[in-house]
PDB file of N, CA and C in Angstrom:
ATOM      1  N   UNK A1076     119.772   1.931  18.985  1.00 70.00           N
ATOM      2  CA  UNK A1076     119.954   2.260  17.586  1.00 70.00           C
ATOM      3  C   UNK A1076     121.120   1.453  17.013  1.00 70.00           C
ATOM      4  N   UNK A1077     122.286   1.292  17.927  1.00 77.00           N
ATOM      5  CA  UNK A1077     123.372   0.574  17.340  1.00 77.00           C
ATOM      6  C   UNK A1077     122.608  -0.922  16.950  1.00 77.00           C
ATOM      7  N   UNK A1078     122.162  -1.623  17.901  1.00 83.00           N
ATOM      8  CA  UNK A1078     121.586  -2.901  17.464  1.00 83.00           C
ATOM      9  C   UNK A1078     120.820  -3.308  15.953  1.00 83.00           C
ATOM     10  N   UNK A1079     119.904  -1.978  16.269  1.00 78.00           N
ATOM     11  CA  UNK A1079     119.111  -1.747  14.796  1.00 78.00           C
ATOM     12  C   UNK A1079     120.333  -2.044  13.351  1.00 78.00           C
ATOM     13  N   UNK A1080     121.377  -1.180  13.578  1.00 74.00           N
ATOM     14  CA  UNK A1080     122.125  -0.766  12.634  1.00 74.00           C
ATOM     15  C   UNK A1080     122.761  -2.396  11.975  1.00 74.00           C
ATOM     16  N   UNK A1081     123.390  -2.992  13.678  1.00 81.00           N
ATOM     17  CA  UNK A1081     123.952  -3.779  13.325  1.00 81.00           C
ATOM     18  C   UNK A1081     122.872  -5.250  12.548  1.00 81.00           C
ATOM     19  N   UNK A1082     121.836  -5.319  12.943  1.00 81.00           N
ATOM     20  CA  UNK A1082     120.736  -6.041  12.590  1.00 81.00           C
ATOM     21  C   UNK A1082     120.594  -5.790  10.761  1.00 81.00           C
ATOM     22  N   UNK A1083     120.569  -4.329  10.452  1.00 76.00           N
ATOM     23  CA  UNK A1083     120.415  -4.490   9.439  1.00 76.00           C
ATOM     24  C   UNK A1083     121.436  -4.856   8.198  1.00 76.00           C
ATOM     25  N   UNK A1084     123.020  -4.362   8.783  1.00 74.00           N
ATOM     26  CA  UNK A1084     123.951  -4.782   8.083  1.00 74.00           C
ATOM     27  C   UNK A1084     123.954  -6.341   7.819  1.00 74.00           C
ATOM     28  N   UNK A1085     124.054  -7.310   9.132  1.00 76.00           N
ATOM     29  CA  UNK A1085     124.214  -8.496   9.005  1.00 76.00           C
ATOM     30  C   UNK A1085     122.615  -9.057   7.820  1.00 76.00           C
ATOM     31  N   UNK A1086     121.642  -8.452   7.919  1.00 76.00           N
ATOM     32  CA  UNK A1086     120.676  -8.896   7.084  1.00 76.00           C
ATOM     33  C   UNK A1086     120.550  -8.655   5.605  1.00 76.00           C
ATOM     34  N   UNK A1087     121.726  -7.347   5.505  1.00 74.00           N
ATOM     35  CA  UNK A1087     122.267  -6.762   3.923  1.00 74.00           C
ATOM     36  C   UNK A1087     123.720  -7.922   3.549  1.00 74.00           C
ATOM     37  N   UNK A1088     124.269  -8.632   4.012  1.00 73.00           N
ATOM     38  CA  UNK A1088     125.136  -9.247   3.856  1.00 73.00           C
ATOM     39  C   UNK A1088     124.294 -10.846   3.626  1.00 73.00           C
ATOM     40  N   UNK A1089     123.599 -10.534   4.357  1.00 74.00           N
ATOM     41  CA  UNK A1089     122.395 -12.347   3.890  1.00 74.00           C
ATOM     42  C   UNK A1089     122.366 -12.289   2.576  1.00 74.00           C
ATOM     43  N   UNK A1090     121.131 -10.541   2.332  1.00 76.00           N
ATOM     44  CA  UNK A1090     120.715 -10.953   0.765  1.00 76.00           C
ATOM     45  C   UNK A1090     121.793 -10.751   0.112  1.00 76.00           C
ATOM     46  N   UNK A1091     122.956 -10.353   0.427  1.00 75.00           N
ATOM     47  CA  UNK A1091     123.783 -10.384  -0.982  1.00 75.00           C
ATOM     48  C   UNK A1091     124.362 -11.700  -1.387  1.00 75.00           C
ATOM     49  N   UNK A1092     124.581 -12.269  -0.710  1.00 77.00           N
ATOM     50  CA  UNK A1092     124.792 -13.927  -0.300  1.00 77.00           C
ATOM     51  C   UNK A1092     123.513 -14.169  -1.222  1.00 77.00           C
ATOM     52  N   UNK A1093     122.266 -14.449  -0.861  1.00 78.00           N
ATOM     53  CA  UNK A1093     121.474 -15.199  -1.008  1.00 78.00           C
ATOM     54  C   UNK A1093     121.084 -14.778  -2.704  1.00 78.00           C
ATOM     55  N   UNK A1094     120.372 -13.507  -3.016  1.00 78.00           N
ATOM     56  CA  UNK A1094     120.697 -12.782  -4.498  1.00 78.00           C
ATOM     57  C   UNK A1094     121.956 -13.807  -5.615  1.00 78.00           C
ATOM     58  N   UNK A1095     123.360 -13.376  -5.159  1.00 77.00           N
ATOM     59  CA  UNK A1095     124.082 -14.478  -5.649  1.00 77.00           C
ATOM     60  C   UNK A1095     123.871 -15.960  -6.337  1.00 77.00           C
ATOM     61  N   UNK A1096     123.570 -16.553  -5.143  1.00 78.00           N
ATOM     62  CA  UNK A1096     123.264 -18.217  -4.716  1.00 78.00           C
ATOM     63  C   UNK A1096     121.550 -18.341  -5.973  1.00 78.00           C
ATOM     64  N   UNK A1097     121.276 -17.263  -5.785  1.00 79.00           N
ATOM     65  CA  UNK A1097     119.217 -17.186  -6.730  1.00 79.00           C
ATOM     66  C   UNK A1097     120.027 -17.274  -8.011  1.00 79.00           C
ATOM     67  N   UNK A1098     120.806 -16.360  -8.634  1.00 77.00           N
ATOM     68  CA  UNK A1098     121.499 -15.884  -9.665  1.00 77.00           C
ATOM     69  C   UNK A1098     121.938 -17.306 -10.730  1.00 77.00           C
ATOM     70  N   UNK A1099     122.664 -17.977  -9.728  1.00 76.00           N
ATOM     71  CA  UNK A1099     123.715 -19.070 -10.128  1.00 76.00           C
ATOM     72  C   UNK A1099     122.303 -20.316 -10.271  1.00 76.00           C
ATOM     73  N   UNK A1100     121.551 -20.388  -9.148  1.00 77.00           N
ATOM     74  CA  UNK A1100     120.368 -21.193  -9.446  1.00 77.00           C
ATOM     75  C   UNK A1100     119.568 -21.336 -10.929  1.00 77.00           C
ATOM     76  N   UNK A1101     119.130 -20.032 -10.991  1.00 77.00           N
ATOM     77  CA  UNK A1101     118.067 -19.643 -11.902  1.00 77.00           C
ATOM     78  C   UNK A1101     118.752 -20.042 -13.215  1.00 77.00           C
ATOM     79  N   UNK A1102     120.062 -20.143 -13.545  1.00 71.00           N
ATOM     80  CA  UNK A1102     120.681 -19.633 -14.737  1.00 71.00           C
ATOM     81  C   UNK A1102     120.452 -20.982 -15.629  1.00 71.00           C
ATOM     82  N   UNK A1103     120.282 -20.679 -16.786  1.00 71.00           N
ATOM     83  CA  UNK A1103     120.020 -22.376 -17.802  1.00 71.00           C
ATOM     84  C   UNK A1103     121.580 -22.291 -18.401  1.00 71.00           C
ATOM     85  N   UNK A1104     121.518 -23.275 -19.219  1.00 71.00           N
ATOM     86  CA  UNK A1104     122.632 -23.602 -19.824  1.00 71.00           C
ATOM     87  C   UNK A1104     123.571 -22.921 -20.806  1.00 71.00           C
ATOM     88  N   UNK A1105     124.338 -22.008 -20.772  1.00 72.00           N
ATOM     89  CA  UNK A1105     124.641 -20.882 -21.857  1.00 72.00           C
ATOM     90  C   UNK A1105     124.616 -19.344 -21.292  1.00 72.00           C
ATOM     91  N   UNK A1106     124.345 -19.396 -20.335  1.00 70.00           N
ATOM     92  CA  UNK A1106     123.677 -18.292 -19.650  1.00 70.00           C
ATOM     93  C   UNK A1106     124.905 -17.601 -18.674  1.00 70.00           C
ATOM     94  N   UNK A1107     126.002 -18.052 -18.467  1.00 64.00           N
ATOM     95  CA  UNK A1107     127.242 -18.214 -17.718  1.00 64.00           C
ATOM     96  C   UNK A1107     127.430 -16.306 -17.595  1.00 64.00           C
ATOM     97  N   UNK A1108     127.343 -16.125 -18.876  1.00 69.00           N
ATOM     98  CA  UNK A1108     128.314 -14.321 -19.087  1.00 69.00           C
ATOM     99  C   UNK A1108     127.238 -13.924 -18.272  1.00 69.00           C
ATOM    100  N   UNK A1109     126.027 -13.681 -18.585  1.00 74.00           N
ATOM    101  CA  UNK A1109     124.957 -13.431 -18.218  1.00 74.00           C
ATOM    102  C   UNK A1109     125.218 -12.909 -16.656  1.00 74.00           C
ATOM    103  N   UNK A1110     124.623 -14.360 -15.733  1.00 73.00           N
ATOM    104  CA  UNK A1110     124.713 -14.531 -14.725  1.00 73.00           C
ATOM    105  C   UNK A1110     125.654 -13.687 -13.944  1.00 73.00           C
ATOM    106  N   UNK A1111     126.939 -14.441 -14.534  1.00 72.00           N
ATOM    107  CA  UNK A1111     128.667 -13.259 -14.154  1.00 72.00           C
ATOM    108  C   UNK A1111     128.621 -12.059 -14.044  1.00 72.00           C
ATOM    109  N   UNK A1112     127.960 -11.237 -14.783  1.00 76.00           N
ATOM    110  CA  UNK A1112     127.612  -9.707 -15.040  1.00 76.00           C
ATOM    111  C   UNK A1112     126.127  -9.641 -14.505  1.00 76.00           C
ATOM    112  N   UNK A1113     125.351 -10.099 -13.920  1.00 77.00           N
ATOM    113  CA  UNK A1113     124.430  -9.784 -12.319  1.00 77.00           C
ATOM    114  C   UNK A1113     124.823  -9.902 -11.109  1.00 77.00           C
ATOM    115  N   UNK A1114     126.081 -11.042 -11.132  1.00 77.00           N
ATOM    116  CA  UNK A1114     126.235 -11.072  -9.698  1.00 77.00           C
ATOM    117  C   UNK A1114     127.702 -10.079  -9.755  1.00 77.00           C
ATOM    118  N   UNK A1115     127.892  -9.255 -10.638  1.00 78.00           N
ATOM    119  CA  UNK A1115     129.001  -8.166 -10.400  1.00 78.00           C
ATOM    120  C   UNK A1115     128.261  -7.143 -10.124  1.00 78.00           C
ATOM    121  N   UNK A1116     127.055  -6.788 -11.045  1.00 79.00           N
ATOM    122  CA  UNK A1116     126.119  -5.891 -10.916  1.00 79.00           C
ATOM    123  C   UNK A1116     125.712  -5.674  -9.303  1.00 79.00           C
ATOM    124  N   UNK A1117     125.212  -7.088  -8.884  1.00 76.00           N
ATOM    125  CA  UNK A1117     124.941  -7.203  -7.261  1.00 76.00           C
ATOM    126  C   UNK A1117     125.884  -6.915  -6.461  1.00 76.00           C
ATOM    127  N   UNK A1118     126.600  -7.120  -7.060  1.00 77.00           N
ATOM    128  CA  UNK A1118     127.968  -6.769  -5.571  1.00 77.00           C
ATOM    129  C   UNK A1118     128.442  -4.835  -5.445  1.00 77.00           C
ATOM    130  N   UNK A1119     128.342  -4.247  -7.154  1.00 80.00           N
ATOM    131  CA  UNK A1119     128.400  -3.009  -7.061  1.00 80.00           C
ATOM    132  C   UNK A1119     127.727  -2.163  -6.400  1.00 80.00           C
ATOM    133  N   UNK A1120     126.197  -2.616  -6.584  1.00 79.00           N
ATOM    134  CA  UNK A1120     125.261  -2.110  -6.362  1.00 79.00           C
ATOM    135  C   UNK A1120     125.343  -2.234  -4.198  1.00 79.00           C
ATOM    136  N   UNK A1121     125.789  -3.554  -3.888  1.00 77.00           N
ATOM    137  CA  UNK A1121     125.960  -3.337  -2.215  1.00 77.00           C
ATOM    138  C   UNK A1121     126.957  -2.450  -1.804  1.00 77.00           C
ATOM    139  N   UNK A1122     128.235  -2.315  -2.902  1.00 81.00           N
ATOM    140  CA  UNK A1122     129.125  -1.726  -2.475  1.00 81.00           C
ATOM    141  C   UNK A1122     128.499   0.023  -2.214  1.00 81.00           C
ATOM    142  N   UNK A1123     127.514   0.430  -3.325  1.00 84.00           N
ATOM    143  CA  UNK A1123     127.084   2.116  -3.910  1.00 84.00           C
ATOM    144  C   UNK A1123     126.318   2.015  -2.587  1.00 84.00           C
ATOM    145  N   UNK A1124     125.722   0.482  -2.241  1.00 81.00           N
ATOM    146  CA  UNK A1124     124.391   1.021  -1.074  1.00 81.00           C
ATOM    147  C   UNK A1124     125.403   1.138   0.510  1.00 81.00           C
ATOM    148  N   UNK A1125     126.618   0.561   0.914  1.00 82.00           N
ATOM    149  CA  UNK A1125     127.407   0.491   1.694  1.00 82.00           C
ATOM    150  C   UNK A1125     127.611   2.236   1.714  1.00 82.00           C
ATOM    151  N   UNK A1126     128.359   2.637   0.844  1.00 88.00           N
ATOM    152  CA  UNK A1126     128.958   4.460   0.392  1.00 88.00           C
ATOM    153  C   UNK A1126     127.552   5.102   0.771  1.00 88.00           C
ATOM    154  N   UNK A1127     126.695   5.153   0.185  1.00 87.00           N
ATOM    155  CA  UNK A1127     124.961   5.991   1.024  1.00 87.00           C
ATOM    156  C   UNK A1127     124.806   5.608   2.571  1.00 87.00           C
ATOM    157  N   UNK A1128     125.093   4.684   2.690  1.00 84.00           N
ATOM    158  CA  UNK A1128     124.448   4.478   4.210  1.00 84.00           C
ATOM    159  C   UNK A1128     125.421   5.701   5.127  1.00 84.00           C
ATOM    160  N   UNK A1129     126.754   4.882   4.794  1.00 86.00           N
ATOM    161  CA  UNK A1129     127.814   5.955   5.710  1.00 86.00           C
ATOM    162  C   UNK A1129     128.103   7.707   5.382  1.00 86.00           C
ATOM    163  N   UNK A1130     127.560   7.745   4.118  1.00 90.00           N
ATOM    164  CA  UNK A1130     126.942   9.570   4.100  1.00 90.00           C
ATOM    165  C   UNK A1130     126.368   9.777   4.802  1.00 90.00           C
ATOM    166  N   UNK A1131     124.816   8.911   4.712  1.00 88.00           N
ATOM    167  CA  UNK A1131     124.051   9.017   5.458  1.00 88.00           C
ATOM    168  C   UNK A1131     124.011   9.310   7.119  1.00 88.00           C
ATOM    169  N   UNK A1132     125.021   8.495   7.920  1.00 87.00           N
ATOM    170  CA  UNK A1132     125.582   8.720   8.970  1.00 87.00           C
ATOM    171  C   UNK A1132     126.154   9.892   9.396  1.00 87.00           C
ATOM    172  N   UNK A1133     127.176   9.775   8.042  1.00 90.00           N
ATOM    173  CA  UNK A1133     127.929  10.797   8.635  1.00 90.00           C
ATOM    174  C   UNK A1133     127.450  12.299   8.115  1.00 90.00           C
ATOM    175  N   UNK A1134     126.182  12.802   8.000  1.00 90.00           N
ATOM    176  CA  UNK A1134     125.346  13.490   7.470  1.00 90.00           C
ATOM    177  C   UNK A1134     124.874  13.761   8.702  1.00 90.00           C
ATOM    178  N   UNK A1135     124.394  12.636   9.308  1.00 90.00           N
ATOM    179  CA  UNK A1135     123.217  12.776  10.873  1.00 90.00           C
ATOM    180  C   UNK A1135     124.315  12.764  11.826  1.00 90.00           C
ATOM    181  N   UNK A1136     125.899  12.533  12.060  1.00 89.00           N
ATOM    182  CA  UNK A1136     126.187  13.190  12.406  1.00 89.00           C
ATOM    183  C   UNK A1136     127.043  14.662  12.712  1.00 89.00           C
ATOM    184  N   UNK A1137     126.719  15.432  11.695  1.00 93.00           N
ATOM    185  CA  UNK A1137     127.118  16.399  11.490  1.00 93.00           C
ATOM    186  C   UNK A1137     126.030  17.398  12.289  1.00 93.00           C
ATOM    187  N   UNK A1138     124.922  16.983  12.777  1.00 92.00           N
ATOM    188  CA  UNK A1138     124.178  17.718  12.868  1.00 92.00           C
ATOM    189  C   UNK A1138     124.155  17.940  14.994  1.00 92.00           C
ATOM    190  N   UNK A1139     123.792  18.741  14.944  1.00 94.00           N
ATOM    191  CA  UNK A1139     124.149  19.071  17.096  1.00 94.00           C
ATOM    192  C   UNK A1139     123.322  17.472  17.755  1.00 94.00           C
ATOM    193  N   UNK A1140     124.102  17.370  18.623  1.00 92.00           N
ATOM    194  CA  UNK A1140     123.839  16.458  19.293  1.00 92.00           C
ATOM    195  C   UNK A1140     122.289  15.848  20.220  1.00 92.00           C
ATOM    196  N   UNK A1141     121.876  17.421  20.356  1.00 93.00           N
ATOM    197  CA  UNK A1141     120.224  17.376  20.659  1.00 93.00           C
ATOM    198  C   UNK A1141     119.361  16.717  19.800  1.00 93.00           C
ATOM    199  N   UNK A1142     119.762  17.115  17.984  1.00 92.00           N
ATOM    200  CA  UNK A1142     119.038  16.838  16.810  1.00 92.00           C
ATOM    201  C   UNK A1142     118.892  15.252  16.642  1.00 92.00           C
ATOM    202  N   UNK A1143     120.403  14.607  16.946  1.00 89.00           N
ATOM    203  CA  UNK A1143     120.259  13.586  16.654  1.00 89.00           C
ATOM    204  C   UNK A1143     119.536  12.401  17.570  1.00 89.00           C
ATOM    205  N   UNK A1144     119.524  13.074  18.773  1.00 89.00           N
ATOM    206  CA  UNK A1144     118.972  12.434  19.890  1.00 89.00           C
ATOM    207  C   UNK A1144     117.280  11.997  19.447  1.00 89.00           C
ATOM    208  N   UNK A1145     117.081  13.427  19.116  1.00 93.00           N
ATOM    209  CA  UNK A1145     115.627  13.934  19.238  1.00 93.00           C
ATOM    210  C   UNK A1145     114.823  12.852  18.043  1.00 93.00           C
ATOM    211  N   UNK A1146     115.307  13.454  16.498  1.00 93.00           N
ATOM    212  CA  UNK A1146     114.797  12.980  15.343  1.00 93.00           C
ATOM    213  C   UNK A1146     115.491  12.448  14.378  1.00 93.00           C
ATOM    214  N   UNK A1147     117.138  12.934  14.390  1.00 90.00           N
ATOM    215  CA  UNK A1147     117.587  12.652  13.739  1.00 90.00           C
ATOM    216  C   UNK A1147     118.184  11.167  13.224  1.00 90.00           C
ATOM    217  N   UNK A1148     118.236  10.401  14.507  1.00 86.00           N
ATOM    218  CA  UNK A1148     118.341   8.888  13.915  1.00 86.00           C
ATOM    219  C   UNK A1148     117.704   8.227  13.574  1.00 86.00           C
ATOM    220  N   UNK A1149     116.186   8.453  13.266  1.00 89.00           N
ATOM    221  CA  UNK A1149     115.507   8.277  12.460  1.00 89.00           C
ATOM    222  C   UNK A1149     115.627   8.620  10.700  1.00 89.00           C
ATOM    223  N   UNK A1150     116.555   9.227  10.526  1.00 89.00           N
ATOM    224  CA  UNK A1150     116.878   9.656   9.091  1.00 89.00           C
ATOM    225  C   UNK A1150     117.336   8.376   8.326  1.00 89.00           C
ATOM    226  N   UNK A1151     118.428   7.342   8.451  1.00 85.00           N
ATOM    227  CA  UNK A1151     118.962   6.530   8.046  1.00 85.00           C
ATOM    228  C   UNK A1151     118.078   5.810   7.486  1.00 85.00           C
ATOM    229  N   UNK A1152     117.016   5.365   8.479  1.00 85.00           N
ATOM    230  CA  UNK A1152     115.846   4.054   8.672  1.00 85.00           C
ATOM    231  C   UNK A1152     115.286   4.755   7.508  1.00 85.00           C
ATOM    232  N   UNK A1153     114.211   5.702   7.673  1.00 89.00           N
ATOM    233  CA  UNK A1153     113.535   6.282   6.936  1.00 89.00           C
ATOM    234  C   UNK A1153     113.988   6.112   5.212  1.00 89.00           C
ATOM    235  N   UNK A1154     115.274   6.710   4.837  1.00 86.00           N
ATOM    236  CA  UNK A1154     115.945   6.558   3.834  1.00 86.00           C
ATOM    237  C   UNK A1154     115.930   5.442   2.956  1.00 86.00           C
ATOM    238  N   UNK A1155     115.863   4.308   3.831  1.00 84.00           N
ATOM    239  CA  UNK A1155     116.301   2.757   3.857  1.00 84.00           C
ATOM    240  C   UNK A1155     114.642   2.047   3.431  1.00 84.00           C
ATOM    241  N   UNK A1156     113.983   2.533   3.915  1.00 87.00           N
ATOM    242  CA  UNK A1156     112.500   2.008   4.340  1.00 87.00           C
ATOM    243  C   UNK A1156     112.062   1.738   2.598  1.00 87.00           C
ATOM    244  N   UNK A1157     111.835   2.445   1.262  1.00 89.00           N
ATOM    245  CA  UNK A1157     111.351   2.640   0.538  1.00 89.00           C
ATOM    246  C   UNK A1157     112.483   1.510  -0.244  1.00 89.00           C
ATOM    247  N   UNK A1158     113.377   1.600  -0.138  1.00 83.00           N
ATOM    248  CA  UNK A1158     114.153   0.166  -0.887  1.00 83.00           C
ATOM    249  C   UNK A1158     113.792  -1.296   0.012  1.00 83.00           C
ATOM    250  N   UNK A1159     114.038  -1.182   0.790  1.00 82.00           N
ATOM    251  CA  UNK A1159     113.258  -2.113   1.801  1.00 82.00           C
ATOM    252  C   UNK A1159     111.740  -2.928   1.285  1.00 82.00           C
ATOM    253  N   UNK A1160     111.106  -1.681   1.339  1.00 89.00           N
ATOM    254  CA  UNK A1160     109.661  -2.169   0.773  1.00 89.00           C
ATOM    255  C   UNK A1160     109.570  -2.881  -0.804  1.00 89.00           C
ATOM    256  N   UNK A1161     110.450  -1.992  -1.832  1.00 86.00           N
ATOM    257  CA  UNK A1161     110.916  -2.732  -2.945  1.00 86.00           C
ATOM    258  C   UNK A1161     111.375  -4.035  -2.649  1.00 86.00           C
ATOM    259  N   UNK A1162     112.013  -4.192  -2.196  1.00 81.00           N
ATOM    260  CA  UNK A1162     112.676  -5.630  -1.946  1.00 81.00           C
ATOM    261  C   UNK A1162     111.769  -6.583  -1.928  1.00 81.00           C
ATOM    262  N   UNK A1163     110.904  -6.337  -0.800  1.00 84.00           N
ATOM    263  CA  UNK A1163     109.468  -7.480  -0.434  1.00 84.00           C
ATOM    264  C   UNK A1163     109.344  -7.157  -1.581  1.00 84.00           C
ATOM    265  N   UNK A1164     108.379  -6.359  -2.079  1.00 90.00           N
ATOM    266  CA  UNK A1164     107.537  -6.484  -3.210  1.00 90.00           C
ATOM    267  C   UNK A1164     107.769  -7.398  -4.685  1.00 90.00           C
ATOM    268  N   UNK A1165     109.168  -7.306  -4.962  1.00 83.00           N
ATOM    269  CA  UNK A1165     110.228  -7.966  -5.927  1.00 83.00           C
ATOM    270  C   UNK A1165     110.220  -8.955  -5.449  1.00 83.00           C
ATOM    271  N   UNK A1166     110.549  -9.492  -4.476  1.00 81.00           N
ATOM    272  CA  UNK A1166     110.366 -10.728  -3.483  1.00 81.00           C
ATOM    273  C   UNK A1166     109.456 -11.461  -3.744  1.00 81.00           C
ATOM    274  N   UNK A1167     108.660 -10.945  -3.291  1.00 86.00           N
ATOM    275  CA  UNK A1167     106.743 -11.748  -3.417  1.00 86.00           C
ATOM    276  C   UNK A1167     106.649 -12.583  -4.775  1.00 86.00           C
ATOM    277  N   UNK A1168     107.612 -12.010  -6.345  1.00 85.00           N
ATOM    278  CA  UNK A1168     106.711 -12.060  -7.499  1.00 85.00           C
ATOM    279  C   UNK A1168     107.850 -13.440  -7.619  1.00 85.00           C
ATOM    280  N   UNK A1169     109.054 -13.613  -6.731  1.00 82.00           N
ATOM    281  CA  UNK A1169     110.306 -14.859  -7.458  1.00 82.00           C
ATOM    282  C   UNK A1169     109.605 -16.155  -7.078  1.00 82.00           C
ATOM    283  N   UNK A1170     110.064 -16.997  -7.749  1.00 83.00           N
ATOM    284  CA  UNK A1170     109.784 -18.387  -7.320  1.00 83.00           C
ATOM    285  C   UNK A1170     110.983 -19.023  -7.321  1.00 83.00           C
ATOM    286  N   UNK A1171     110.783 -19.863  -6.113  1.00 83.00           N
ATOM    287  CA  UNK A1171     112.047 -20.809  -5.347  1.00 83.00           C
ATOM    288  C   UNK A1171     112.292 -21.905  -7.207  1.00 83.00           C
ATOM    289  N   UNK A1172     113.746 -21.537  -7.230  1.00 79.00           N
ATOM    290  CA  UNK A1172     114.523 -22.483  -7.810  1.00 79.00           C
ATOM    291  C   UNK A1172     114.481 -24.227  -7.568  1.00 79.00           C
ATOM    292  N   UNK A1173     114.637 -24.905  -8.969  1.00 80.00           N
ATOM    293  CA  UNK A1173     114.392 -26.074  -8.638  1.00 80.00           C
ATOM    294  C   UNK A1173     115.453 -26.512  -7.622  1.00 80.00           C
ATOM    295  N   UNK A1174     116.918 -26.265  -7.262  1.00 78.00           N
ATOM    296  CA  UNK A1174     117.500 -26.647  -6.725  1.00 78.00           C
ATOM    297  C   UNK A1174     117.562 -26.492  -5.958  1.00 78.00           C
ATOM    298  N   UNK A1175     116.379 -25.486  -5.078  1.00 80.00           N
ATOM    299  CA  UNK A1175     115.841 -25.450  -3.932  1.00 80.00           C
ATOM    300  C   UNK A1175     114.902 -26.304  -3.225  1.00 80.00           C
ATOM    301  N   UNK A1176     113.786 -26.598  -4.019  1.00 84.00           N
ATOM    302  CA  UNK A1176     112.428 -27.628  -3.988  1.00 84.00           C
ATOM    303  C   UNK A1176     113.386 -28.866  -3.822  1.00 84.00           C
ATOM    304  N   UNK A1177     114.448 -28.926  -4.493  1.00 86.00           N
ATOM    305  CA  UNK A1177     115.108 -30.570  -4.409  1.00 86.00           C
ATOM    306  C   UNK A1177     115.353 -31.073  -3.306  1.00 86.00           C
ATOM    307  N   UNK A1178     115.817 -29.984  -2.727  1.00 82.00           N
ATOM    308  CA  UNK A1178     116.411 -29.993  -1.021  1.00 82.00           C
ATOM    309  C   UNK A1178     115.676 -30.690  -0.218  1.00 82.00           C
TER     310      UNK A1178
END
């Protein structure tokens, strides 16, 4: 489970990186404030999803030690799964930036 955990942090620290880097891509000329105030938006929004996860934890472990063995570390994932799936789905509809194709 630790692996899982750590797998998914390092892969929440990609997209916030990568989100960013799309942000600054996508943006046309004039667009500066714009941009500035999504990628603050993005960073709040990892910080609010950082604060849930570790409730989340520390939620599952509050609970007896049998529980968490049994079903309970499955709670986090589960939680996680339905933003997850958003993500792809939002995913699917972007198209790679020209300053990507340039590469």
């Amino acid at each position: 489970v630790a692996g899982l955990r750590v797998i998914a942090g390092l892969s929440a620290g990609g997209e916030a990186a990568g989100v960013n880097t799309y942000m600054t891509e996508v943006g046309d000329v004039g667009r500066s404030e714009t941009l500035a105030a999504a990628v603050g938006v993005n960073n709040v929004s990892g910080s609010l999803a950082f604060f849930v996860a570790n409730a989340m934890a520390l939620l599952v472990h509050q609970l007896p030690r049998r529980s968490q063995l049994a079903w309970a570390w499955r709670l986090p994932f589960l939680f996680a799964a339905p933003v997850g799936l958003a993500s792809v789905l939002l995913r699917r509809r972007m198209h790679e930036t020209e300053a990507f194709l340039a590469v």
